[in-house]
């Protein structure tokens, strides 16, 4: 009975404390009777299409008054088109203590055009005001004086671009046009590298639509925008089938089409005792078509060589010295027939990298990393490598990891070891600024520092699932 009495007494003593604690959440220090005043760091600005992520404007205001009540204050910020008496506006609700709103250039331009209904490439007058509401009964809201801001808008450029034409990998199909990659840090910049056929080429902004398109301008280094069927439809000419790199900017309207060295082989096969003498296709390096990879469990060990065709009479890449074992930067030769030189390895898991340009091979036993981590401003913990976000190991498979969660818009890469000097091992995108495809794509592995420091670009925040295979060096980043 005594125990029950003590328990009841404890509960009765706790209840007032709970109410006091909850009430404190809505209290604020006495703010006196100061007026609510709104200001901006710039009241006349021209938005710059070349700097979409720059800070355009910040609105700030004084806290206003809670009239000696110690009650908290919440705020409603309104931004409207001038002369509409705030009938065309956006509203932002802010919790207590938040007394500013900032907009980046691209964001503000989109609000003015898409939500307030203003025209592109015009100067418009905006009006802003803020309302303070005291969380206490019988206190009227405070409203600041209207602040006027003059802003010149710009015409937005497309965030996507595709290759189309008889020279393009997928021909004239607008539904299946080849996507270019955006250039990180360069507004309006796009890049693509790969095989083009001899023929014609231009660029569309939207899958399934031939207009608008970017066509050949006054010469082979200039672009022109085609927005209707009446506009000129000049195209770039690709003189011969080969490997090309295309770099362009749809703001500056410039383009460069470079011819790159083409490898002799687009396919190679590893064959030998570790594969049961079956021809196993190697993987072309995503950043260098002269380099081929074969990563696998070769527990059978023994002899192997690398074929240029699935034919025993074909030429093979071979060691200069027969029965050469595992190692790095090993000399490679190529011939058909005898002597039938082959590499010889002990059984195990290996990463094999053949460079057909320099005729070198790395045959390296692979020990999997225990964890892989997300790093970048798109990751939950940003650029803090010490608190990098860990992925989850797949049970029963030491090479695979998964992660599901919220990614922010920004850059992303994967650290294998969280080295604080950033000179550890990394998995990187095949090109800097590459947007995830949502399907399986090859990664670059960089040992001893991120070089090249290629990062994925997450263009929109949301919930993503990532599946990473550290042996095959593949990743799926899917929203």
Short mmCIF file of C-alpha atoms in Angstrom, two decimals:
data_model
loop_
_atom_site.label_atom_id
_atom_site.label_comp_id
_atom_site.label_asym_id
_atom_site.label_seq_id
_atom_site.Cartn_x
_atom_site.Cartn_y
_atom_site.Cartn_z
CA UNK A 1 0.00 0.00 0.00
CA UNK A 2 2.85 2.32 0.84
CA UNK A 3 4.44 1.64 -2.58
CA UNK A 4 1.19 2.49 -4.38
CA UNK A 5 0.93 5.76 -2.46
CA UNK A 6 4.50 6.71 -3.43
CA UNK A 7 3.83 5.97 -7.09
CA UNK A 8 0.66 8.12 -7.13
CA UNK A 9 2.48 10.93 -5.40
CA UNK A 10 5.27 10.78 -7.98
CA UNK A 11 2.79 10.96 -10.85
CA UNK A 12 1.02 13.98 -9.31
CA UNK A 13 4.33 15.78 -8.89
CA UNK A 14 5.37 15.01 -12.50
CA UNK A 15 2.18 16.26 -14.25
CA UNK A 16 2.73 20.00 -13.51
CA UNK A 17 6.32 19.68 -14.68
CA UNK A 18 5.11 18.22 -17.99
CA UNK A 19 2.76 21.15 -18.56
CA UNK A 20 5.49 23.63 -17.69
CA UNK A 21 7.89 21.92 -20.12
CA UNK A 22 5.37 21.95 -22.99
CA UNK A 23 4.50 25.59 -22.31
CA UNK A 24 8.17 26.55 -22.40
CA UNK A 25 8.38 25.34 -26.00
CA UNK A 26 6.14 28.23 -26.99
CA UNK A 27 7.77 30.92 -24.89
CA UNK A 28 10.22 33.57 -26.00
CA UNK A 29 12.05 36.28 -24.12
CA UNK A 30 10.33 39.62 -23.75
CA UNK A 31 10.75 41.44 -27.08
CA UNK A 32 9.32 44.75 -25.86
CA UNK A 33 7.41 46.94 -28.31
CA UNK A 34 9.86 47.14 -31.23
CA UNK A 35 8.31 47.62 -34.68
CA UNK A 36 8.29 44.91 -37.34
CA UNK A 37 10.63 46.15 -40.08
CA UNK A 38 11.41 44.34 -43.35
CA UNK A 39 14.59 44.93 -45.39
CA UNK A 40 16.50 43.32 -48.29
CA UNK A 41 20.21 43.17 -49.12
CA UNK A 42 19.43 44.35 -52.66
CA UNK A 43 16.38 46.21 -53.98
CA UNK A 44 17.38 46.37 -57.65
CA UNK A 45 18.91 43.34 -59.32
CA UNK A 46 19.36 41.64 -62.69
CA UNK A 47 19.30 37.86 -62.44
CA UNK A 48 22.26 36.13 -64.12
CA UNK A 49 21.45 33.06 -66.22
CA UNK A 50 25.12 31.97 -66.00
CA UNK A 51 25.04 31.79 -62.19
CA UNK A 52 21.84 29.90 -61.31
CA UNK A 53 23.06 28.74 -57.89
CA UNK A 54 24.33 32.13 -56.72
CA UNK A 55 22.47 33.93 -53.92
CA UNK A 56 20.11 36.45 -55.53
CA UNK A 57 18.46 38.17 -52.55
CA UNK A 58 17.92 37.84 -48.82
CA UNK A 59 14.95 39.36 -46.99
CA UNK A 60 15.37 39.99 -43.27
CA UNK A 61 13.12 41.49 -40.61
CA UNK A 62 13.20 42.54 -36.98
CA UNK A 63 11.48 40.15 -34.58
CA UNK A 64 8.57 42.52 -33.89
CA UNK A 65 6.89 42.60 -30.49
CA UNK A 66 5.28 39.99 -28.28
CA UNK A 67 3.93 42.80 -26.07
CA UNK A 68 5.61 41.63 -22.87
CA UNK A 69 3.83 38.28 -22.96
CA UNK A 70 6.94 36.11 -23.40
CA UNK A 71 4.91 34.27 -26.06
CA UNK A 72 6.55 32.97 -29.21
CA UNK A 73 6.08 34.61 -32.62
CA UNK A 74 5.64 32.94 -35.99
CA UNK A 75 6.00 34.73 -39.33
CA UNK A 76 4.39 34.68 -42.76
CA UNK A 77 6.53 36.10 -45.56
CA UNK A 78 4.72 37.18 -48.75
CA UNK A 79 6.28 37.99 -52.12
CA UNK A 80 3.94 39.29 -54.81
CA UNK A 81 3.85 40.94 -58.19
CA UNK A 82 3.78 44.71 -57.89
CA UNK A 83 0.43 46.42 -58.37
CA UNK A 84 -1.65 43.30 -57.65
CA UNK A 85 -2.25 44.04 -53.96
CA UNK A 86 -0.74 40.61 -53.21
CA UNK A 87 -3.38 38.80 -55.27
CA UNK A 88 -0.49 37.20 -57.18
CA UNK A 89 1.94 36.04 -54.53
CA UNK A 90 3.75 33.22 -52.80
CA UNK A 91 3.73 32.68 -49.04
CA UNK A 92 6.37 31.19 -46.77
CA UNK A 93 5.45 30.14 -43.24
CA UNK A 94 8.32 30.34 -40.74
CA UNK A 95 8.55 28.98 -37.22
CA UNK A 96 9.67 31.03 -34.24
CA UNK A 97 13.16 32.46 -34.43
CA UNK A 98 13.29 32.41 -38.25
CA UNK A 99 13.54 36.01 -39.42
CA UNK A 100 14.92 35.76 -42.94
CA UNK A 101 14.23 34.22 -46.35
CA UNK A 102 16.84 33.79 -49.09
CA UNK A 103 16.49 32.90 -52.78
CA UNK A 104 19.03 31.62 -55.26
CA UNK A 105 19.02 33.10 -58.77
CA UNK A 106 17.41 30.13 -60.53
CA UNK A 107 14.82 29.73 -57.78
CA UNK A 108 13.76 33.40 -57.78
CA UNK A 109 13.57 33.52 -61.58
CA UNK A 110 11.31 30.44 -61.60
CA UNK A 111 9.02 31.93 -58.92
CA UNK A 112 8.60 35.20 -60.81
CA UNK A 113 7.88 33.50 -64.15
CA UNK A 114 6.03 30.33 -63.18
CA UNK A 115 4.16 31.37 -60.04
CA UNK A 116 3.72 35.11 -60.37
CA UNK A 117 3.15 35.04 -64.13
CA UNK A 118 5.75 37.59 -65.24
CA UNK A 119 7.50 37.51 -68.63
CA UNK A 120 11.08 36.45 -69.30
CA UNK A 121 13.77 39.03 -70.05
CA UNK A 122 11.73 41.83 -68.47
CA UNK A 123 12.08 44.09 -65.43
CA UNK A 124 9.31 43.56 -62.89
CA UNK A 125 8.48 45.19 -59.58
CA UNK A 126 7.99 42.85 -56.68
CA UNK A 127 6.38 43.69 -53.35
CA UNK A 128 7.22 41.95 -50.10
CA UNK A 129 5.79 42.06 -46.61
CA UNK A 130 5.94 39.98 -43.46
CA UNK A 131 3.24 39.29 -40.86
CA UNK A 132 4.12 38.44 -37.25
CA UNK A 133 1.63 36.41 -35.22
CA UNK A 134 2.04 36.21 -31.45
CA UNK A 135 1.01 32.82 -30.08
CA UNK A 136 -1.21 34.42 -27.47
CA UNK A 137 -4.94 35.12 -27.54
CA UNK A 138 -6.32 38.63 -28.12
CA UNK A 139 -3.17 40.00 -29.79
CA UNK A 140 -3.56 41.25 -33.35
CA UNK A 141 -0.98 40.27 -36.01
CA UNK A 142 1.69 42.82 -36.87
CA UNK A 143 2.26 43.60 -40.56
CA UNK A 144 5.39 45.27 -41.90
CA UNK A 145 5.38 48.07 -44.42
CA UNK A 146 5.54 46.86 -48.03
CA UNK A 147 9.07 46.64 -49.45
CA UNK A 148 9.46 47.10 -53.21
CA UNK A 149 12.17 45.31 -55.20
CA UNK A 150 12.99 45.62 -58.92
CA UNK A 151 14.13 42.40 -60.64
CA UNK A 152 15.04 41.66 -64.26
CA UNK A 153 14.29 38.08 -65.23
CA UNK A 154 15.95 35.85 -67.82
CA UNK A 155 14.76 33.13 -70.15
CA UNK A 156 15.59 29.77 -68.53
CA UNK A 157 17.66 27.26 -70.50
CA UNK A 158 17.02 23.54 -70.61
CA UNK A 159 18.53 21.32 -67.93
CA UNK A 160 18.56 18.37 -70.38
CA UNK A 161 19.98 17.88 -73.86
CA UNK A 162 20.00 14.92 -76.25
CA UNK A 163 21.88 13.90 -79.43
CA UNK A 164 19.75 13.13 -82.47
CA UNK A 165 20.49 12.51 -86.14
CA UNK A 166 21.90 9.90 -88.48
CA UNK A 167 25.28 10.30 -86.73
CA UNK A 168 23.83 9.76 -83.23
CA UNK A 169 23.90 6.34 -81.53
CA UNK A 170 20.09 6.02 -81.69
CA UNK A 171 19.57 7.79 -85.01
CA UNK A 172 16.59 10.10 -85.59
CA UNK A 173 14.42 8.63 -82.83
CA UNK A 174 13.32 11.56 -80.66
CA UNK A 175 11.85 9.09 -78.15
CA UNK A 176 15.18 7.32 -77.73
CA UNK A 177 17.67 10.16 -78.24
CA UNK A 178 21.05 9.92 -76.48
CA UNK A 179 21.30 11.98 -73.29
CA UNK A 180 24.27 14.29 -72.70
CA UNK A 181 25.76 14.91 -69.26
CA UNK A 182 25.62 18.30 -67.58
CA UNK A 183 28.91 20.00 -66.71
CA UNK A 184 29.14 20.58 -62.97
CA UNK A 185 29.66 24.24 -62.12
CA UNK A 186 29.07 25.46 -65.69
CA UNK A 187 25.50 26.65 -66.28
CA UNK A 188 24.26 25.59 -69.71
CA UNK A 189 27.21 23.24 -70.19
CA UNK A 190 26.85 19.70 -71.55
CA UNK A 191 29.36 17.02 -72.52
CA UNK A 192 29.19 13.59 -74.18
CA UNK A 193 31.82 11.11 -75.34
CA UNK A 194 31.33 8.00 -77.42
CA UNK A 195 30.91 6.52 -80.87
CA UNK A 196 29.29 8.57 -83.64
CA UNK A 197 28.47 7.40 -87.14
CA UNK A 198 29.18 9.35 -90.30
CA UNK A 199 26.14 11.57 -90.83
CA UNK A 200 24.19 14.55 -89.46
CA UNK A 201 23.75 15.70 -85.88
CA UNK A 202 21.78 18.22 -83.82
CA UNK A 203 20.44 18.43 -80.26
CA UNK A 204 16.95 18.38 -78.73
CA UNK A 205 15.94 19.43 -75.22
CA UNK A 206 13.03 17.06 -74.60
CA UNK A 207 12.56 13.38 -75.39
CA UNK A 208 9.81 12.85 -77.95
CA UNK A 209 9.92 16.42 -79.27
CA UNK A 210 11.94 17.73 -82.24
CA UNK A 211 11.46 21.34 -81.08
CA UNK A 212 13.12 23.26 -79.64
CA UNK A 213 16.48 22.11 -80.94
CA UNK A 214 20.03 23.42 -81.02
CA UNK A 215 21.46 23.35 -84.52
CA UNK A 216 24.56 24.43 -86.36
CA UNK A 217 25.08 28.18 -86.22
CA UNK A 218 27.21 30.41 -88.44
CA UNK A 219 30.07 27.87 -88.34
CA UNK A 220 31.06 24.56 -86.74
CA UNK A 221 31.85 26.26 -83.41
CA UNK A 222 28.47 28.04 -83.02
CA UNK A 223 24.99 26.92 -82.05
CA UNK A 224 21.64 28.31 -83.13
CA UNK A 225 18.30 27.84 -81.36
CA UNK A 226 15.49 26.48 -83.52
CA UNK A 227 12.07 27.05 -81.96
CA UNK A 228 9.72 26.62 -84.94
CA UNK A 229 9.55 24.79 -88.27
CA UNK A 230 10.21 28.11 -90.01
CA UNK A 231 13.66 28.46 -88.41
CA UNK A 232 16.75 27.21 -90.26
CA UNK A 233 17.42 23.50 -89.71
CA UNK A 234 21.19 23.38 -90.36
CA UNK A 235 22.94 20.37 -88.86
CA UNK A 236 26.48 19.45 -87.88
CA UNK A 237 28.24 16.95 -90.15
CA UNK A 238 30.24 14.05 -88.73
CA UNK A 239 32.63 13.05 -91.55
CA UNK A 240 33.50 9.51 -90.44
CA UNK A 241 32.51 6.90 -87.90
CA UNK A 242 34.70 7.14 -84.81
CA UNK A 243 35.03 8.12 -81.16
CA UNK A 244 34.14 11.75 -80.46
CA UNK A 245 33.85 14.15 -77.57
CA UNK A 246 31.18 16.86 -77.77
CA UNK A 247 31.32 19.86 -75.43
CA UNK A 248 28.82 22.68 -75.73
CA UNK A 249 27.12 25.50 -73.85
CA UNK A 250 23.57 26.56 -74.69
CA UNK A 251 23.98 29.91 -72.91
CA UNK A 252 27.16 30.96 -74.70
CA UNK A 253 25.97 29.10 -77.84
CA UNK A 254 29.35 27.51 -78.51
CA UNK A 255 30.28 23.91 -79.37
CA UNK A 256 33.39 21.77 -79.81
CA UNK A 257 33.38 18.35 -81.51
CA UNK A 258 36.72 16.54 -81.06
CA UNK A 259 37.90 13.33 -82.67
CA UNK A 260 39.46 10.97 -80.13
CA UNK A 261 41.79 8.03 -80.59
CA UNK A 262 39.78 4.89 -81.23
CA UNK A 263 40.83 1.56 -79.71
CA UNK A 264 41.49 -1.39 -82.00
CA UNK A 265 39.07 -3.58 -80.01
CA UNK A 266 35.67 -2.89 -78.49
CA UNK A 267 35.36 -6.40 -77.02
CA UNK A 268 37.81 -8.80 -75.36
CA UNK A 269 37.39 -12.15 -73.61
CA UNK A 270 39.28 -13.77 -70.74
CA UNK A 271 39.64 -17.53 -71.12
CA UNK A 272 41.52 -20.23 -69.20
CA UNK A 273 41.39 -22.62 -66.30
CA UNK A 274 39.78 -20.04 -63.92
CA UNK A 275 36.82 -19.75 -66.36
CA UNK A 276 36.58 -23.45 -67.14
CA UNK A 277 38.08 -22.58 -70.54
CA UNK A 278 34.92 -20.65 -71.41
CA UNK A 279 35.27 -17.24 -73.07
CA UNK A 280 34.19 -14.61 -70.52
CA UNK A 281 33.53 -11.06 -71.75
CA UNK A 282 35.59 -8.29 -70.18
CA UNK A 283 34.13 -4.88 -69.32
CA UNK A 284 35.22 -1.70 -71.09
CA UNK A 285 36.37 1.01 -68.70
CA UNK A 286 33.67 3.76 -68.58
CA UNK A 287 36.24 6.56 -68.90
CA UNK A 288 38.81 5.00 -71.29
CA UNK A 289 37.83 2.61 -74.13
CA UNK A 290 41.42 1.30 -74.34
CA UNK A 291 41.11 -0.27 -70.86
CA UNK A 292 39.30 -3.53 -70.09
CA UNK A 293 38.39 -5.07 -66.73
CA UNK A 294 37.59 -8.54 -65.48
CA UNK A 295 36.68 -8.75 -61.79
CA UNK A 296 35.61 -12.14 -60.51
CA UNK A 297 36.05 -15.05 -58.16
CA UNK A 298 38.78 -17.09 -59.90
CA UNK A 299 39.06 -19.67 -57.16
CA UNK A 300 40.03 -22.41 -59.64
CA UNK A 301 43.27 -20.57 -60.38
CA UNK A 302 45.69 -21.66 -63.10
CA UNK A 303 46.48 -20.51 -66.65
CA UNK A 304 44.61 -17.83 -68.62
CA UNK A 305 45.00 -15.50 -71.58
CA UNK A 306 42.86 -12.79 -73.21
CA UNK A 307 41.26 -13.27 -76.66
CA UNK A 308 40.39 -10.68 -79.31
CA UNK A 309 37.61 -13.00 -80.57
CA UNK A 310 35.84 -16.14 -79.33
CA UNK A 311 38.04 -18.21 -81.61
CA UNK A 312 41.03 -20.36 -80.69
CA UNK A 313 42.81 -19.36 -83.90
CA UNK A 314 42.58 -15.63 -83.11
CA UNK A 315 45.32 -13.52 -81.59
CA UNK A 316 45.58 -13.39 -77.79
CA UNK A 317 46.97 -10.87 -75.33
CA UNK A 318 49.63 -12.77 -73.41
CA UNK A 319 52.44 -12.29 -70.89
CA UNK A 320 55.85 -11.63 -72.41
CA UNK A 321 57.18 -14.35 -70.10
CA UNK A 322 55.14 -17.55 -69.89
CA UNK A 323 53.54 -18.41 -66.53
CA UNK A 324 53.86 -14.87 -65.17
CA UNK A 325 51.89 -14.57 -61.94
CA UNK A 326 49.86 -11.80 -60.31
CA UNK A 327 51.27 -8.29 -60.12
CA UNK A 328 50.89 -4.73 -61.35
CA UNK A 329 52.16 -2.93 -64.44
CA UNK A 330 53.11 -6.25 -66.07
CA UNK A 331 54.31 -6.33 -69.69
CA UNK A 332 51.80 -7.59 -72.28
CA UNK A 333 52.30 -8.88 -75.82
CA UNK A 334 49.87 -10.09 -78.49
CA UNK A 335 50.10 -12.84 -81.08
CA UNK A 336 48.31 -15.89 -82.45
CA UNK A 337 49.59 -19.46 -82.22
CA UNK A 338 52.74 -20.63 -80.48
CA UNK A 339 54.38 -20.10 -78.11
CA UNK A 340 51.15 -20.26 -76.14
CA UNK A 341 52.19 -17.99 -73.27
CA UNK A 342 49.67 -17.61 -70.44
CA UNK A 343 49.45 -16.00 -67.01
CA UNK A 344 49.25 -18.36 -64.04
CA UNK A 345 47.57 -17.37 -60.79
CA UNK A 346 46.67 -18.95 -57.47
CA UNK A 347 42.97 -19.35 -56.79
CA UNK A 348 41.19 -16.32 -55.33
CA UNK A 349 39.15 -13.20 -56.05
CA UNK A 350 40.88 -10.84 -58.49
CA UNK A 351 40.53 -7.52 -60.22
CA UNK A 352 42.23 -7.68 -63.64
CA UNK A 353 42.85 -4.50 -65.65
CA UNK A 354 44.28 -4.63 -69.19
CA UNK A 355 45.50 -1.42 -70.85
CA UNK A 356 45.62 -2.05 -74.61
CA UNK A 357 47.17 1.37 -75.29
CA UNK A 358 50.23 0.94 -73.04
CA UNK A 359 50.19 -2.89 -73.24
CA UNK A 360 50.22 -3.32 -69.46
CA UNK A 361 48.15 -5.48 -67.13
CA UNK A 362 47.35 -5.44 -63.40
CA UNK A 363 46.34 -8.77 -61.85
CA UNK A 364 45.51 -7.95 -58.23
CA UNK A 365 43.89 -10.10 -55.49
CA UNK A 366 40.89 -8.25 -54.10
CA UNK A 367 39.96 -7.94 -50.44
CA UNK A 368 36.52 -6.33 -50.07
CA UNK A 369 36.02 -3.22 -47.95
CA UNK A 370 33.94 -3.82 -44.85
CA UNK A 371 31.80 -0.71 -45.44
CA UNK A 372 31.15 1.86 -48.14
CA UNK A 373 30.02 5.40 -47.27
CA UNK A 374 28.16 8.27 -48.99
CA UNK A 375 29.89 11.67 -49.09
CA UNK A 376 28.87 14.97 -50.69
CA UNK A 377 26.38 17.78 -50.26
CA UNK A 378 23.73 15.40 -51.61
CA UNK A 379 24.44 12.92 -48.78
CA UNK A 380 22.64 13.16 -45.41
CA UNK A 381 25.82 14.19 -43.57
CA UNK A 382 27.24 16.39 -46.33
CA UNK A 383 30.97 16.70 -46.86
CA UNK A 384 31.91 15.53 -43.35
CA UNK A 385 34.03 12.48 -44.08
CA UNK A 386 34.29 11.61 -40.38
CA UNK A 387 30.50 11.22 -40.20
CA UNK A 388 30.02 9.91 -43.75
CA UNK A 389 26.76 7.98 -44.19
CA UNK A 390 27.33 4.19 -44.12
CA UNK A 391 25.65 1.81 -46.53
CA UNK A 392 24.25 -1.55 -45.39
CA UNK A 393 26.10 -4.75 -46.30
CA UNK A 394 24.02 -7.37 -48.11
CA UNK A 395 23.85 -10.53 -46.02
CA UNK A 396 25.85 -13.38 -47.52
CA UNK A 397 27.59 -11.22 -50.14
CA UNK A 398 30.70 -9.30 -49.00
CA UNK A 399 30.78 -7.22 -52.17
CA UNK A 400 27.30 -5.70 -52.27
CA UNK A 401 25.82 -2.81 -50.28
CA UNK A 402 22.48 -1.03 -50.27
CA UNK A 403 21.11 2.20 -48.87
CA UNK A 404 17.69 3.86 -48.93
CA UNK A 405 17.08 7.38 -47.69
CA UNK A 406 16.80 11.05 -48.56
CA UNK A 407 19.36 12.65 -50.86
CA UNK A 408 19.59 16.41 -51.30
CA UNK A 409 20.23 18.11 -54.62
CA UNK A 410 24.01 18.23 -54.99
CA UNK A 411 27.11 16.11 -55.54
CA UNK A 412 27.75 12.52 -54.43
CA UNK A 413 30.60 10.00 -54.34
CA UNK A 414 31.55 6.97 -52.24
CA UNK A 415 34.47 6.57 -49.82
CA UNK A 416 35.76 3.09 -49.03
CA UNK A 417 37.79 3.98 -45.95
CA UNK A 418 36.85 7.48 -44.61
CA UNK A 419 40.46 8.71 -44.59
CA UNK A 420 40.42 12.17 -43.05
CA UNK A 421 43.11 13.49 -45.42
CA UNK A 422 40.81 12.57 -48.37
CA UNK A 423 43.61 10.47 -49.89
CA UNK A 424 41.84 7.18 -49.38
CA UNK A 425 40.07 4.88 -51.84
CA UNK A 426 36.96 6.02 -53.72
CA UNK A 427 34.26 4.90 -56.11
CA UNK A 428 33.54 7.71 -58.56
CA UNK A 429 31.26 8.52 -61.48
CA UNK A 430 32.44 7.83 -65.01
CA UNK A 431 32.18 11.57 -65.75
CA UNK A 432 32.03 14.56 -63.45
CA UNK A 433 28.51 15.87 -63.03
CA UNK A 434 26.95 12.63 -64.29
CA UNK A 435 23.27 12.33 -63.44
CA UNK A 436 22.20 8.85 -62.25
CA UNK A 437 20.37 6.81 -64.87
CA UNK A 438 18.39 4.71 -62.38
CA UNK A 439 19.90 1.61 -63.97
CA UNK A 440 23.18 -0.28 -63.56
CA UNK A 441 26.19 1.86 -64.46
CA UNK A 442 29.93 1.38 -64.19
CA UNK A 443 31.97 3.22 -61.58
CA UNK A 444 35.60 4.29 -61.56
CA UNK A 445 37.73 2.99 -58.69
CA UNK A 446 40.39 5.44 -57.53
CA UNK A 447 43.04 4.32 -55.03
CA UNK A 448 44.90 6.83 -52.89
CA UNK A 449 42.80 9.91 -53.60
CA UNK A 450 39.83 10.82 -55.77
CA UNK A 451 41.44 11.29 -59.16
CA UNK A 452 39.72 12.17 -61.38
CA UNK A 453 37.33 13.63 -58.80
CA UNK A 454 34.19 12.70 -60.73
CA UNK A 455 31.00 13.05 -58.73
CA UNK A 456 27.39 12.19 -59.48
CA UNK A 457 24.99 15.11 -59.72
CA UNK A 458 21.71 14.62 -57.87
CA UNK A 459 19.45 17.12 -59.61
CA UNK A 460 16.42 16.84 -57.33
CA UNK A 461 16.03 15.96 -53.65
CA UNK A 462 13.98 12.91 -52.71
CA UNK A 463 14.04 9.32 -51.53
CA UNK A 464 16.62 7.20 -53.34
CA UNK A 465 17.73 3.58 -53.24
CA UNK A 466 21.38 2.83 -53.98
CA UNK A 467 22.78 -0.63 -54.78
CA UNK A 468 26.57 -0.85 -55.04
CA UNK A 469 28.75 -3.80 -56.06
CA UNK A 470 32.37 -3.16 -55.11
CA UNK A 471 33.69 -6.20 -56.99
CA UNK A 472 32.00 -5.49 -60.32
CA UNK A 473 32.32 -1.72 -59.71
CA UNK A 474 28.69 -1.05 -60.58
CA UNK A 475 26.03 1.10 -58.93
CA UNK A 476 22.31 1.77 -59.28
CA UNK A 477 21.08 5.13 -57.94
CA UNK A 478 17.30 5.16 -58.31
CA UNK A 479 14.75 7.68 -57.11
#
